[in-house]
XYZ file of C-alpha atoms in Angstrom:
593
model
C -1.646 -39.829 0.860
C -1.610 -43.171 2.709
C 0.624 -42.366 5.661
C -0.449 -45.031 8.132
C 0.809 -47.977 5.996
C 4.282 -49.489 6.005
C 6.348 -48.879 2.820
C 5.787 -52.420 1.530
C 2.042 -52.390 2.171
C 1.848 -48.904 0.710
C 3.524 -50.087 -2.486
C 1.091 -53.008 -2.725
C -1.835 -50.634 -2.180
C -0.803 -48.328 -5.020
C 0.027 -51.304 -7.259
C -3.457 -52.751 -6.827
C -5.159 -49.353 -7.109
C -3.310 -48.603 -10.337
C -3.726 -52.041 -11.905
C -7.398 -52.404 -11.045
C -8.474 -48.899 -12.049
C -6.398 -48.820 -15.219
C -7.638 -52.240 -16.392
C -11.285 -51.462 -15.734
C -11.153 -48.036 -17.422
C -9.237 -49.387 -20.414
C -11.594 -52.317 -20.869
C -14.654 -50.089 -20.512
C -13.275 -47.526 -22.958
C -12.433 -50.152 -25.562
C -15.893 -51.616 -25.219
C -17.903 -48.400 -25.029
C -16.376 -46.051 -27.628
C -14.327 -47.505 -30.462
C -12.726 -45.224 -32.983
C -10.678 -45.707 -36.082
C -7.855 -48.231 -35.827
C -9.434 -49.683 -32.719
C -8.519 -46.619 -30.611
C -11.047 -45.169 -28.172
C -12.332 -41.621 -28.727
C -11.220 -40.759 -25.189
C -8.650 -42.752 -23.256
C -9.499 -42.287 -19.548
C -6.763 -44.663 -18.267
C -4.123 -42.083 -19.262
C -5.760 -39.442 -17.098
C -6.380 -41.902 -14.258
C -2.757 -43.011 -14.202
C -1.406 -39.434 -14.364
C -3.680 -38.456 -11.481
C -2.340 -41.320 -9.363
C 1.242 -40.367 -10.213
C 0.551 -36.807 -9.000
C -0.990 -38.069 -5.753
C 1.267 -40.970 -4.787
C 4.651 -40.741 -3.007
C 7.770 -40.891 -5.202
C 8.908 -44.166 -3.615
C 5.979 -46.206 -4.979
C 6.022 -44.956 -8.573
C 8.032 -47.936 -9.847
C 5.359 -50.265 -8.496
C 2.665 -48.087 -10.096
C 4.396 -48.210 -13.503
C 4.645 -51.979 -13.238
C 0.933 -52.167 -12.461
C 0.112 -49.865 -15.369
C 2.134 -52.022 -17.808
C 0.436 -55.209 -16.630
C -3.063 -53.672 -16.782
C -2.516 -52.028 -20.172
C -1.213 -55.138 -21.905
C -3.975 -57.272 -20.396
C -6.765 -54.836 -21.336
C -5.553 -54.429 -24.916
C -5.202 -58.193 -25.421
C -8.648 -58.729 -23.911
C -9.947 -56.155 -26.390
C -8.634 -58.120 -29.339
C -5.241 -56.474 -29.833
C -2.284 -58.805 -30.525
C 0.477 -59.020 -27.955
C 3.074 -57.084 -29.941
C 0.707 -54.182 -30.650
C -0.548 -54.198 -27.064
C 3.037 -53.901 -25.877
C 3.655 -50.997 -28.282
C 0.558 -49.214 -27.024
C 1.650 -49.760 -23.418
C 5.139 -48.382 -24.068
C 3.592 -45.288 -25.655
C 1.235 -44.809 -22.689
C 4.158 -45.169 -20.268
C 6.098 -42.528 -22.225
C 3.209 -40.047 -22.101
C 2.770 -40.521 -18.337
C 6.487 -40.045 -17.702
C 6.784 -36.917 -19.832
C 3.598 -35.376 -18.434
C 4.751 -36.002 -14.865
C 8.212 -34.546 -15.493
C 6.826 -31.412 -17.162
C 4.220 -30.820 -14.435
C 6.863 -31.217 -11.741
C 9.098 -28.794 -13.603
C 6.321 -26.237 -14.039
C 4.451 -26.535 -10.736
C 6.724 -28.363 -8.289
C 5.354 -30.937 -5.878
C 1.748 -29.663 -5.839
C -0.276 -29.349 -9.023
C -3.002 -26.745 -8.577
C -5.999 -26.188 -10.823
C -7.007 -22.984 -9.035
C -4.876 -20.572 -11.089
C -5.192 -19.863 -14.835
C -1.415 -20.057 -15.312
C -1.258 -23.481 -13.638
C -4.128 -24.742 -15.818
C -2.332 -23.473 -18.907
C 0.886 -25.227 -17.924
C -1.005 -28.440 -17.236
C -2.476 -28.284 -20.726
C 0.959 -27.675 -22.239
C 2.385 -30.624 -20.312
C -0.387 -33.035 -21.333
C -0.407 -31.955 -24.982
C 3.389 -32.295 -25.167
C 3.231 -35.731 -23.558
C 0.418 -36.790 -25.907
C 2.386 -35.719 -28.963
C 5.456 -37.642 -27.765
C 3.300 -40.683 -27.006
C 1.731 -40.502 -30.475
C 5.170 -40.420 -32.080
C 6.219 -43.549 -30.163
C 2.982 -45.395 -30.880
C 3.061 -44.491 -34.577
C 6.679 -45.537 -34.923
C 6.237 -48.842 -33.078
C 3.103 -49.838 -35.017
C 4.204 -48.439 -38.399
C 0.966 -46.471 -38.839
C 0.378 -43.190 -40.667
C -0.593 -39.589 -39.883
C -4.250 -40.423 -39.209
C -3.214 -42.823 -36.478
C -0.850 -40.196 -35.021
C -3.601 -37.572 -34.846
C -6.161 -40.008 -33.434
C -3.776 -41.278 -30.759
C -2.628 -37.828 -29.701
C -6.138 -36.399 -29.328
C -7.412 -39.513 -27.551
C -4.769 -39.670 -24.829
C -4.666 -35.867 -24.515
C -8.386 -35.787 -23.815
C -7.987 -38.641 -21.370
C -5.462 -36.667 -19.308
C -7.179 -33.308 -19.699
C -10.595 -34.594 -18.703
C -9.877 -37.306 -16.133
C -6.798 -36.085 -14.216
C -8.162 -32.779 -12.771
C -11.323 -34.124 -11.053
C -9.484 -37.096 -9.525
C -6.663 -34.913 -8.155
C -9.025 -32.259 -6.819
C -11.420 -34.776 -5.271
C -8.536 -36.615 -3.560
C -7.213 -33.367 -2.102
C -10.668 -32.274 -0.976
C -11.115 -35.548 0.859
C -7.551 -35.502 2.235
C -7.929 -31.962 3.605
C -11.263 -32.719 5.305
C -12.838 -29.928 3.286
C -15.966 -32.046 2.853
C -16.496 -31.992 6.603
C -16.411 -28.198 6.564
C -19.025 -27.936 3.806
C -22.588 -27.277 4.816
C -25.363 -29.703 3.906
C -26.788 -27.101 1.532
C -23.483 -26.833 -0.330
C -23.238 -30.609 -0.664
C -26.803 -30.838 -1.930
C -26.136 -28.039 -4.407
C -22.981 -29.780 -5.698
C -24.766 -33.109 -6.168
C -27.705 -31.363 -7.796
C -25.571 -29.423 -10.275
C -23.564 -32.486 -11.327
C -26.760 -34.556 -11.611
C -28.232 -31.802 -13.765
C -25.140 -31.892 -15.999
C -25.540 -35.677 -16.389
C -29.260 -35.365 -17.144
C -28.805 -32.544 -19.657
C -25.977 -34.394 -21.414
C -27.966 -37.602 -21.554
C -31.009 -35.795 -22.926
C -28.915 -33.943 -25.515
C -27.013 -36.988 -26.818
C -29.817 -39.571 -26.532
C -31.692 -38.010 -29.450
C -30.680 -36.619 -32.811
C -33.794 -34.693 -33.795
C -32.684 -31.437 -32.150
C -29.039 -30.197 -32.288
C -28.820 -29.156 -28.620
C -25.180 -30.005 -27.892
C -24.815 -26.507 -26.416
C -26.932 -27.469 -23.400
C -24.188 -29.561 -21.723
C -21.904 -26.531 -22.155
C -24.389 -24.438 -20.188
C -24.572 -27.072 -17.464
C -20.775 -27.248 -17.170
C -20.452 -23.457 -17.032
C -23.086 -23.274 -14.276
C -21.210 -25.966 -12.333
C -17.958 -24.031 -12.873
C -19.505 -20.827 -11.589
C -20.995 -22.386 -8.466
C -18.452 -25.113 -7.630
C -15.243 -23.689 -9.045
C -12.544 -25.772 -10.789
C -13.820 -29.017 -9.270
C -17.284 -28.336 -10.690
C -15.766 -27.666 -14.117
C -13.593 -30.795 -14.051
C -16.322 -33.083 -12.679
C -18.873 -31.680 -15.122
C -16.474 -32.229 -18.021
C -15.876 -35.837 -16.947
C -19.620 -36.499 -16.817
C -20.213 -34.916 -20.214
C -17.289 -36.787 -21.801
C -18.369 -40.160 -20.385
C -22.041 -39.863 -21.393
C -21.400 -38.227 -24.779
C -18.745 -40.800 -25.721
C -20.907 -43.749 -24.648
C -24.051 -42.594 -26.478
C -22.191 -41.464 -29.602
C -20.377 -44.793 -29.821
C -23.723 -46.593 -29.793
C -25.125 -44.482 -32.581
C -27.155 -41.992 -30.553
C -27.120 -38.230 -30.558
C -26.506 -35.377 -33.029
C -22.901 -36.365 -33.781
C -23.745 -39.971 -34.680
C -26.616 -38.684 -36.853
C -24.254 -36.814 -39.166
C -23.869 -40.012 -41.280
C -20.127 -39.581 -41.676
C -17.459 -42.201 -41.148
C -16.706 -43.318 -37.617
C -13.331 -41.585 -37.831
C -14.977 -38.220 -38.590
C -17.535 -38.691 -35.808
C -14.804 -39.485 -33.307
C -12.787 -36.431 -34.353
C -15.868 -34.202 -34.129
C -16.664 -35.545 -30.657
C -13.073 -34.920 -29.597
C -13.220 -31.374 -30.989
C -16.462 -30.800 -29.071
C -14.929 -32.002 -25.821
C -11.694 -30.054 -26.295
C -13.649 -26.846 -26.964
C -15.784 -27.323 -23.883
C -12.721 -28.209 -21.792
C -10.763 -25.130 -22.820
C -13.758 -22.979 -21.921
C -14.673 -24.564 -18.595
C -11.314 -25.089 -16.841
C -9.793 -21.626 -17.507
C -13.157 -20.012 -16.713
C -13.323 -21.804 -13.369
C -9.731 -20.837 -12.548
C -10.425 -17.211 -13.480
C -13.508 -17.222 -11.266
C -11.375 -18.443 -8.364
C -8.894 -15.627 -8.979
C -11.723 -13.099 -9.306
C -13.301 -14.214 -6.038
C -9.973 -14.111 -4.244
C -9.289 -10.633 -5.595
C -12.797 -9.508 -4.644
C -12.337 -10.860 -1.137
C -8.915 -9.254 -0.871
C -10.320 -5.965 -2.187
C -13.179 -6.120 0.314
C -10.709 -6.750 3.122
C -8.445 -3.940 1.900
C -11.388 -1.540 1.744
C -12.406 -2.531 5.257
C -8.870 -1.952 6.502
C -8.745 1.366 4.635
C -11.958 2.574 6.255
C -10.695 1.521 9.675
C -7.347 3.231 9.089
C -9.080 6.403 7.880
C -11.302 6.465 10.947
C -8.357 6.007 13.326
C -6.072 8.502 11.558
C -8.900 10.982 10.825
C -7.891 10.832 7.158
C -10.419 10.629 4.338
C -9.993 10.437 0.582
C -11.716 12.086 -2.351
C -11.629 11.941 -6.148
C -12.656 14.530 -8.711
C -13.586 13.328 -12.200
C -12.394 16.172 -14.426
C -14.505 15.044 -17.391
C -17.816 14.616 -15.595
C -16.887 17.302 -13.026
C -18.100 15.157 -10.143
C -16.535 14.399 -6.789
C -16.571 11.310 -4.589
C -15.948 11.417 -0.832
C -15.115 8.584 1.522
C -17.084 8.263 4.753
C -14.261 9.847 6.743
C -14.178 12.835 4.380
C -17.836 13.412 5.170
C -17.043 13.242 8.890
C -14.202 15.754 8.500
C -16.705 18.160 6.926
C -19.344 17.446 9.580
C -21.759 15.724 7.172
C -23.516 12.374 7.204
C -21.911 9.917 4.747
C -23.818 9.712 1.482
C -25.100 13.295 1.389
C -24.826 14.542 -2.245
C -21.922 16.955 -2.730
C -20.351 18.515 -5.799
C -16.975 20.028 -6.653
C -18.094 23.622 -6.122
C -19.504 22.792 -2.686
C -16.258 21.081 -1.717
C -14.153 24.128 -2.593
C -16.672 26.563 -1.090
C -16.197 25.010 2.365
C -12.786 26.696 2.648
C -12.683 30.126 4.259
C -12.440 32.947 1.668
C -8.826 33.767 2.588
C -7.801 30.117 1.959
C -10.108 29.298 -0.959
C -8.077 31.087 -3.618
C -4.904 29.310 -2.513
C -6.597 25.893 -2.746
C -7.935 26.641 -6.225
C -4.517 27.871 -7.335
C -2.750 24.755 -6.055
C -5.230 22.383 -7.736
C -5.161 24.289 -11.018
C -1.364 24.171 -11.086
C -1.363 20.453 -10.242
C -3.721 19.698 -13.150
C -1.556 21.763 -15.478
C 1.763 20.170 -14.486
C 0.573 16.719 -13.449
C 2.716 16.918 -10.315
C 1.636 15.822 -6.803
C 0.279 18.541 -4.562
C -0.215 19.427 -0.915
C -2.085 22.304 0.691
C -3.488 23.286 4.063
C -6.418 25.504 4.854
C -9.437 26.092 7.063
C -12.923 24.826 6.325
C -16.243 25.772 7.813
C -18.083 22.603 8.790
C -21.800 22.071 8.411
C -22.171 22.659 12.174
C -20.395 26.026 11.868
C -17.112 24.890 13.427
C -13.806 25.917 11.873
C -11.321 23.103 11.264
C -7.811 23.064 9.867
C -7.391 20.434 7.140
C -4.444 19.247 5.055
C -4.710 17.545 1.670
C -2.156 15.494 -0.240
C -2.899 14.210 -3.715
C -1.883 13.363 -7.235
C -3.198 13.640 -10.767
C -4.619 10.659 -12.624
C -3.720 10.698 -16.316
C -5.371 9.079 -19.315
C -3.741 7.195 -22.145
C -2.468 10.343 -23.830
C -1.071 11.793 -20.635
C -3.963 14.193 -20.144
C -5.277 14.750 -16.633
C -8.580 12.919 -16.164
C -9.041 13.012 -12.395
C -7.636 14.348 -9.129
C -7.186 11.981 -6.215
C -6.404 13.292 -2.761
C -6.593 12.731 0.940
C -7.955 15.103 3.547
C -6.907 15.081 7.186
C -8.255 17.073 10.101
C -5.106 18.673 11.554
C -6.861 21.100 13.887
C -5.382 19.541 16.986
C -1.949 19.461 15.369
C -2.185 23.153 14.458
C -3.454 24.042 17.926
C -0.741 21.997 19.583
C 1.863 23.677 17.377
C 0.494 27.089 18.360
C 0.598 26.180 22.045
C 4.078 24.782 21.646
C 5.260 27.903 19.838
C 3.706 30.091 22.512
C 5.377 28.026 25.237
C 8.667 28.180 23.373
C 8.358 31.958 23.031
C 7.521 32.285 26.706
C 10.452 30.090 27.668
C 12.754 32.018 25.387
C 11.504 35.299 26.815
C 12.065 34.062 30.368
C 15.515 32.789 29.451
C 16.425 36.153 27.890
C 14.822 38.475 30.434
C 16.091 39.775 33.730
C 13.315 38.950 36.171
C 13.850 42.002 38.374
C 13.796 44.736 35.724
C 12.121 43.060 32.774
C 15.074 44.122 30.634
C 17.221 41.764 28.529
C 19.631 39.853 30.741
C 23.391 39.558 30.276
C 23.237 36.562 27.888
C 20.627 38.121 25.647
C 22.327 41.513 25.700
C 25.618 39.980 24.574
C 23.835 38.031 21.812
C 22.192 41.218 20.514
C 25.500 43.082 20.721
C 27.193 40.408 18.562
C 24.404 40.682 16.007
C 24.415 44.483 15.918
C 28.204 44.564 15.759
C 28.168 42.256 12.728
C 25.600 44.474 10.981
C 27.594 47.602 11.720
C 30.759 45.999 10.363
C 29.071 44.827 7.163
C 27.061 47.989 6.502
C 29.577 50.512 7.788
C 27.066 52.141 10.124
C 28.097 53.776 13.435
C 27.526 52.021 16.756
C 28.101 52.985 20.381
C 28.013 51.065 23.652
C 27.485 52.628 27.076
C 28.046 50.865 30.402
C 26.628 52.449 33.533
C 26.115 51.433 37.116
C 24.438 52.935 40.176
C 26.643 55.123 42.330
C 27.150 54.041 45.951
C 24.705 51.146 45.533
C 26.181 49.238 48.487
C 25.336 52.144 50.798
C 21.729 52.109 49.519
C 21.420 48.409 50.346
C 23.060 48.870 53.752
C 20.968 51.881 54.679
C 17.575 50.984 53.238
C 17.665 47.208 52.787
C 17.807 44.931 49.777
C 14.161 45.456 48.895
C 14.776 49.157 48.512
C 17.926 48.356 46.545
C 15.961 46.168 44.172
C 13.449 48.949 43.723
C 16.237 51.368 42.854
C 17.633 48.953 40.250
C 14.155 48.556 38.769
C 13.558 52.332 38.604
C 16.943 53.015 37.040
C 16.349 50.396 34.342
C 12.912 51.806 33.548
C 14.172 55.407 33.320
C 17.038 54.334 31.083
C 14.738 52.425 28.751
C 12.299 55.341 28.572
C 15.126 57.637 27.512
C 16.160 55.530 24.474
C 14.770 55.132 20.999
C 12.890 51.979 19.946
C 15.888 50.661 18.008
C 18.250 51.142 20.965
C 18.529 48.631 23.775
C 19.296 48.665 27.464
C 19.982 45.430 29.329
C 20.951 44.506 32.861
C 24.479 43.181 32.846
C 24.540 42.023 36.437
C 24.097 43.534 39.923
C 23.662 47.274 39.546
C 25.414 47.390 36.141
C 23.610 48.048 32.818
C 24.613 48.169 29.127
C 23.106 50.403 26.464
C 23.486 49.509 22.751
C 23.026 52.613 20.624
C 22.566 51.834 16.928
C 23.540 54.290 14.223
C 24.918 56.777 16.718
C 27.910 58.913 15.998
C 30.158 59.951 18.853
C 28.317 63.217 19.414
C 24.859 61.697 19.103
C 25.756 58.809 21.397
C 27.153 61.189 23.968
C 23.926 63.229 23.940
C 21.793 60.078 24.400
C 23.989 58.784 27.241
C 23.822 62.122 28.960
C 20.017 62.114 28.583
C 19.934 58.749 30.332
C 22.114 60.033 33.174
C 19.937 63.111 33.685
C 16.724 61.070 33.567
C 17.954 58.841 36.389
C 19.117 61.870 38.420
C 15.787 63.632 37.918
C 13.892 60.552 39.011
C 15.964 60.267 42.195
C 15.284 63.929 43.037
C 11.533 63.345 42.916
C 11.696 61.961 46.468
C 10.178 58.490 45.752
C 12.489 56.068 47.548
C 16.228 56.365 48.005
C 17.955 58.692 45.599
C 20.378 57.306 43.034
C 22.681 58.539 40.309
C 24.652 56.668 37.667
C 28.124 56.898 36.162
C 28.472 56.088 32.426
C 31.343 54.901 30.265
C 30.777 55.367 26.514
C 32.729 53.715 23.677
C 32.301 54.214 19.920
C 32.739 51.114 17.708
C 35.857 50.907 15.574
C 35.960 48.603 12.505
C 38.557 46.184 13.846
C 36.968 45.728 17.295
C 35.213 42.743 18.772
C 32.318 42.978 21.191
C 34.667 42.150 24.051
C 37.049 44.944 23.013
C 34.223 47.432 22.797
C 32.875 46.490 26.230
C 36.330 46.688 27.792
C 36.823 50.230 26.496
C 33.410 51.277 27.763
C 34.147 49.656 31.137
C 37.449 51.543 31.427
C 35.614 54.764 30.641
C 33.114 53.916 33.395
C 35.953 53.394 35.840
C 37.343 56.798 34.906
C 33.891 58.414 35.376
C 33.720 57.004 38.906
C 37.238 58.222 39.695
C 36.230 61.614 38.329
C 33.502 62.025 40.920
C 30.564 59.824 39.810
C 27.216 60.945 38.363
C 29.000 61.822 35.170
C 29.684 60.567 31.627
C 33.120 59.603 30.371
C 33.944 58.975 26.685
C 36.416 56.150 26.036
C 39.631 56.933 24.292
């Protein structure tokens, strides 16, 4: 806390601060509020010393304890206590400070915070434990009875519970320069609220005609609500100081009860403890609530931003009330202004009729099973546009496991669907180009072989007949030499077209390369395949006799699939048959052996 001083000067500073403050508070307490057995109703020096121990560096604590011992003995002797008893009281106070410090360090580490309910609870446990231990020591050293034990424990416990928090919090506020960041209005409000607490407490305990001890409680709660834990702690300190002083001098509702001083002191302590255990936890809970509210507000802001960027909205259907809630982005997805009233039926009705039944079926099944769901469909927006949307969601269940609500997200995936369609179309086009002979438009060699492998596998598994015919154009080199390559290409194109026109839909003809073609004849027996191949040959011959362009004929080799053959074997047999057809005079069909 004091970092600019040398270690020796720092030790002297803390020694003087401890000795002076402890002596003054002890003397004032002994003078102002005396209880049974000459023990004050509240012992502020205990709280003052514990606060200093929490704030000071570890290296100066020995000096602080020495100052506390000197101040305690001196104050007690000045108050009329004999030296031996004063020493016993001092030892007990030193024990309580040590135990409280050790427990707080164990619970909270180096920094004691009063901003969290759990930390406040642990602080109370530490101080009550230390007070009980201190009371045991004091009772044993002075040979007193149970009444003394109870009075001592409550007195020092209240001292630590009431005095320590405001000192620690005020020191940290000053040390962190938080006061400089506070507006003038906030400072005025803080001073006003604490002044009000002092005024209300003074007015309540200065008279005994009206039992209005609840008014200081109201003032402390208001200070807690507006100023947080510091307001609660400072308000409690003000109430404790004024109430103790006035009660000790015979003023106020407690002093007017006409009971013994011991009973009055205990009642005052009970009053302060009750108020303390209401104010401090309440202030800590308010801090947590405000932090959670701020975090929730930030999370909601981030959620709305994320929804807007990702074009994702969310919705929730209350199954009991049969109402639906939409986020702003959900309204935008549907083409509506946020806030327009919508109901469940309207939400479902936005889907196109062919998709609506599927959506209803998915949601009904999800409610029945309680399982997460996903569906995609098309909606008609308020502006008439059709959009593709996808929803993911889950079922909210009540205590008995019954579905109480449906929560889901909705995302406009129109662009994704359109991009997928374009991509699929491009893929199909690319695949078609890759599998098509550009000159004839027929399947090329690679695609023809792939289809042959597939058909061959089916024929083998199903036991159906299959035939393959290979044909090429007779004397094609002479056509190219005599009429040019353009005419040759035209001949190849015409031959392919005539061959395709002569086959059934389930058959296939592909260009195998150059002037060579392959026909795959499904489900054809030897006789049927031979008739089809001959029809192809005649169709090409007829076309060449029509007089359009150079004439051309074809020679065909035909092979019938045998069970143990591969595609390569089948093609080789058909190719050999083609070779034999050419040797036999061309423009003819030859069946493979």
